[in-house]
Amino acid sequence: DKGKRLKIYYMTQGSTKPPTFVVFVNDKELFHFSYERYLINCLRKEFGLIGTPIRMIVREKGEKDIWMS
C-alpha cells in the first residue's frame, strides 16, 4: 500500500481461554483482515484447534502492553 510493505516482527500467545495471539507488525493498517483469517486457519490446522474460537490482536511494535490487563 503506497509503497509500504507489511513486516511481521513476531507473534506470541497472550492467553489460553480463548486462545489469544498478539501479532507485532510495523503498521497495523497494512494488516488486512484476509491475512488475519489466513493466519488463524493455519493455527487451527497446525495445533488442532478446529471449532475453537481464536482471538488475534494486531499491535504495532512499541505500543504499550495493555492487552494483558
CSV table of N, CA and C in Angstrom, one decimal:
chain,number,residue,atom,x,y,z
A,1,ASP,N,0.8,-1.2,0.0
A,1,ASP,CA,0.0,0.0,0.0
A,1,ASP,C,0.9,1.2,0.0
A,2,LYS,N,0.8,2.0,-1.0
A,2,LYS,CA,1.5,3.3,-1.1
A,2,LYS,C,3.0,3.1,-0.9
A,3,GLY,N,3.6,2.0,-1.4
A,3,GLY,CA,5.0,1.7,-1.3
A,3,GLY,C,5.4,1.1,0.0
A,4,LYS,N,4.5,0.9,0.9
A,4,LYS,CA,4.9,0.3,2.2
A,4,LYS,C,4.5,-1.1,2.2
A,5,ARG,N,5.3,-1.9,2.9
A,5,ARG,CA,5.2,-3.3,2.9
A,5,ARG,C,5.0,-3.8,4.4
A,6,LEU,N,4.1,-4.7,4.6
A,6,LEU,CA,3.8,-5.2,6.0
A,6,LEU,C,5.0,-6.1,6.4
A,7,LYS,N,5.5,-5.8,7.6
A,7,LYS,CA,6.5,-6.6,8.3
A,7,LYS,C,5.9,-7.2,9.5
A,8,ILE,N,6.0,-8.5,9.7
A,8,ILE,CA,5.5,-9.1,10.9
A,8,ILE,C,6.8,-9.4,11.7
A,9,TYR,N,6.9,-8.8,12.9
A,9,TYR,CA,8.1,-9.0,13.7
A,9,TYR,C,8.1,-10.3,14.5
A,10,TYR,N,7.0,-10.5,15.2
A,10,TYR,CA,6.8,-11.7,15.9
A,10,TYR,C,5.4,-11.9,16.3
A,11,MET,N,5.0,-13.1,16.8
A,11,MET,CA,3.7,-13.4,17.3
A,11,MET,C,3.8,-14.2,18.6
A,12,THR,N,3.0,-13.8,19.6
A,12,THR,CA,3.1,-14.6,20.9
A,12,THR,C,1.7,-14.9,21.3
A,13,GLN,N,1.6,-15.9,22.2
A,13,GLN,CA,0.3,-16.3,22.7
A,13,GLN,C,0.1,-15.5,24.0
A,14,GLY,N,-1.0,-14.7,24.1
A,14,GLY,CA,-1.2,-13.9,25.3
A,14,GLY,C,-2.1,-14.5,26.3
A,15,SER,N,-3.0,-15.4,25.8
A,15,SER,CA,-4.0,-16.0,26.7
A,15,SER,C,-4.3,-17.4,26.2
A,16,THR,N,-5.0,-18.2,27.0
A,16,THR,CA,-5.3,-19.6,26.6
A,16,THR,C,-6.8,-19.8,26.5
A,17,LYS,N,-7.6,-19.0,27.2
A,17,LYS,CA,-9.1,-19.2,27.2
A,17,LYS,C,-9.8,-17.9,26.9
A,18,PRO,N,-10.2,-17.7,25.6
A,18,PRO,CA,-9.9,-18.4,24.4
A,18,PRO,C,-8.4,-18.2,24.0
A,19,PRO,N,-7.9,-19.0,23.1
A,19,PRO,CA,-6.5,-18.8,22.6
A,19,PRO,C,-6.4,-17.4,22.0
A,20,THR,N,-5.5,-16.6,22.5
A,20,THR,CA,-5.4,-15.3,22.0
A,20,THR,C,-3.9,-15.1,21.6
A,21,PHE,N,-3.7,-14.6,20.4
A,21,PHE,CA,-2.4,-14.4,19.9
A,21,PHE,C,-2.2,-12.9,19.6
A,22,VAL,N,-1.1,-12.4,19.9
A,22,VAL,CA,-0.7,-11.0,19.7
A,22,VAL,C,0.3,-10.9,18.6
A,23,VAL,N,0.1,-10.2,17.5
A,23,VAL,CA,1.0,-10.1,16.4
A,23,VAL,C,1.5,-8.7,16.4
A,24,PHE,N,2.9,-8.6,16.4
A,24,PHE,CA,3.5,-7.3,16.3
A,24,PHE,C,4.0,-7.0,14.9
A,25,VAL,N,3.5,-5.9,14.4
A,25,VAL,CA,3.8,-5.5,13.0
A,25,VAL,C,4.4,-4.1,12.9
A,26,ASN,N,4.8,-3.7,11.8
A,26,ASN,CA,5.3,-2.3,11.6
A,26,ASN,C,4.2,-1.3,11.4
A,27,ASP,N,3.1,-1.7,10.8
A,27,ASP,CA,1.9,-0.8,10.6
A,27,ASP,C,0.6,-1.6,10.6
A,28,LYS,N,-0.2,-1.3,11.6
A,28,LYS,CA,-1.5,-2.1,11.7
A,28,LYS,C,-2.4,-1.9,10.5
A,29,GLU,N,-2.3,-0.8,9.9
A,29,GLU,CA,-3.2,-0.5,8.7
A,29,GLU,C,-2.9,-1.4,7.5
A,30,LEU,N,-1.7,-2.0,7.5
A,30,LEU,CA,-1.3,-2.8,6.4
A,30,LEU,C,-1.7,-4.3,6.6
A,31,PHE,N,-2.1,-4.6,7.8
A,31,PHE,CA,-2.5,-6.0,8.2
A,31,PHE,C,-4.0,-6.2,7.8
A,32,HIS,N,-4.2,-6.8,6.6
A,32,HIS,CA,-5.6,-6.9,6.1
A,32,HIS,C,-6.3,-8.1,6.8
A,33,PHE,N,-7.6,-8.0,6.9
A,33,PHE,CA,-8.4,-9.0,7.6
A,33,PHE,C,-8.3,-10.3,7.0
A,34,SER,N,-8.0,-10.4,5.6
A,34,SER,CA,-7.9,-11.7,5.0
A,34,SER,C,-6.6,-12.4,5.4
A,35,TYR,N,-5.6,-11.6,5.7
A,35,TYR,CA,-4.3,-12.2,6.1
A,35,TYR,C,-4.5,-12.7,7.6
A,36,GLU,N,-5.3,-12.0,8.4
A,36,GLU,CA,-5.6,-12.4,9.8
A,36,GLU,C,-6.3,-13.8,9.7
A,37,ARG,N,-7.3,-13.9,8.8
A,37,ARG,CA,-8.1,-15.1,8.7
A,37,ARG,C,-7.2,-16.2,8.2
A,38,TYR,N,-6.2,-16.0,7.3
A,38,TYR,CA,-5.3,-17.0,6.9
A,38,TYR,C,-4.4,-17.5,8.0
A,39,LEU,N,-3.9,-16.6,8.8
A,39,LEU,CA,-3.1,-17.0,10.0
A,39,LEU,C,-3.9,-17.8,11.0
A,40,ILE,N,-5.1,-17.4,11.2
A,40,ILE,CA,-6.0,-18.2,12.2
A,40,ILE,C,-6.2,-19.6,11.6
A,41,ASN,N,-6.5,-19.7,10.4
A,41,ASN,CA,-6.7,-21.0,9.8
A,41,ASN,C,-5.5,-21.9,9.8
A,42,CYS,N,-4.3,-21.3,9.7
A,42,CYS,CA,-3.0,-22.0,9.8
A,42,CYS,C,-2.8,-22.5,11.2
A,43,LEU,N,-3.1,-21.7,12.2
A,43,LEU,CA,-3.0,-22.1,13.6
A,43,LEU,C,-4.0,-23.2,13.9
A,44,ARG,N,-5.2,-23.1,13.4
A,44,ARG,CA,-6.2,-24.1,13.6
A,44,ARG,C,-5.7,-25.5,13.1
A,45,LYS,N,-5.2,-25.5,11.9
A,45,LYS,CA,-4.7,-26.7,11.3
A,45,LYS,C,-3.5,-27.3,12.0
A,46,GLU,N,-2.5,-26.4,12.3
A,46,GLU,CA,-1.3,-26.9,12.9
A,46,GLU,C,-1.5,-27.4,14.3
A,47,PHE,N,-2.3,-26.8,15.1
A,47,PHE,CA,-2.5,-27.2,16.5
A,47,PHE,C,-3.8,-27.9,16.8
A,48,GLY,N,-4.6,-28.2,15.8
A,48,GLY,CA,-5.8,-29.0,16.1
A,48,GLY,C,-6.8,-28.2,16.8
A,49,LEU,N,-7.0,-26.9,16.5
A,49,LEU,CA,-7.9,-26.1,17.2
A,49,LEU,C,-9.2,-25.9,16.4
A,50,ILE,N,-9.7,-27.0,15.7
A,50,ILE,CA,-10.9,-27.0,14.9
A,50,ILE,C,-12.1,-26.7,15.9
A,51,GLY,N,-12.9,-25.7,15.5
A,51,GLY,CA,-14.1,-25.4,16.3
A,51,GLY,C,-13.8,-24.5,17.5
A,52,THR,N,-12.5,-24.2,17.8
A,52,THR,CA,-12.2,-23.3,18.9
A,52,THR,C,-12.1,-21.9,18.5
A,53,PRO,N,-12.7,-20.9,19.2
A,53,PRO,CA,-12.6,-19.5,18.8
A,53,PRO,C,-11.2,-19.1,19.1
A,54,ILE,N,-10.6,-18.3,18.2
A,54,ILE,CA,-9.2,-17.8,18.3
A,54,ILE,C,-9.3,-16.3,18.2
A,55,ARG,N,-8.7,-15.6,19.1
A,55,ARG,CA,-8.6,-14.1,19.0
A,55,ARG,C,-7.2,-13.8,18.5
A,56,MET,N,-7.2,-12.7,17.7
A,56,MET,CA,-5.9,-12.2,17.3
A,56,MET,C,-5.9,-10.7,17.5
A,57,ILE,N,-4.9,-10.2,18.2
A,57,ILE,CA,-4.7,-8.8,18.4
A,57,ILE,C,-3.5,-8.3,17.6
A,58,VAL,N,-3.7,-7.3,16.8
A,58,VAL,CA,-2.6,-6.8,16.0
A,58,VAL,C,-2.1,-5.5,16.6
A,59,ARG,N,-0.8,-5.4,16.9
A,59,ARG,CA,-0.2,-4.3,17.6
A,59,ARG,C,1.0,-3.8,16.8
A,60,GLU,N,1.2,-2.6,16.8
A,60,GLU,CA,2.5,-2.0,16.3
A,60,GLU,C,3.6,-2.2,17.3
A,61,LYS,N,4.7,-2.5,16.8
A,61,LYS,CA,5.9,-2.6,17.8
A,61,LYS,C,6.1,-1.3,18.5
A,62,GLY,N,6.2,-1.4,19.8
A,62,GLY,CA,6.4,-0.3,20.6
A,62,GLY,C,5.2,0.2,21.3
A,63,GLU,N,4.0,-0.3,21.0
A,63,GLU,CA,2.8,0.1,21.7
A,63,GLU,C,2.8,-0.4,23.2
A,64,LYS,N,2.1,0.3,24.1
A,64,LYS,CA,2.1,-0.1,25.5
A,64,LYS,C,1.4,-1.5,25.6
A,65,ASP,N,1.8,-2.2,26.6
A,65,ASP,CA,1.2,-3.6,26.8
A,65,ASP,C,0.0,-3.5,27.7
A,66,ILE,N,-1.1,-3.1,27.1
A,66,ILE,CA,-2.4,-3.0,27.9
A,66,ILE,C,-3.3,-4.2,27.6
A,67,TRP,N,-2.9,-5.1,26.7
A,67,TRP,CA,-3.7,-6.2,26.3
A,67,TRP,C,-3.8,-7.2,27.4
A,68,MET,N,-2.8,-7.3,28.3
A,68,MET,CA,-2.8,-8.3,29.3
A,68,MET,C,-3.7,-8.0,30.5
A,69,SER,N,-4.1,-6.7,30.6
A,69,SER,CA,-4.9,-6.3,31.8
A,69,SER,C,-6.4,-6.7,31.6
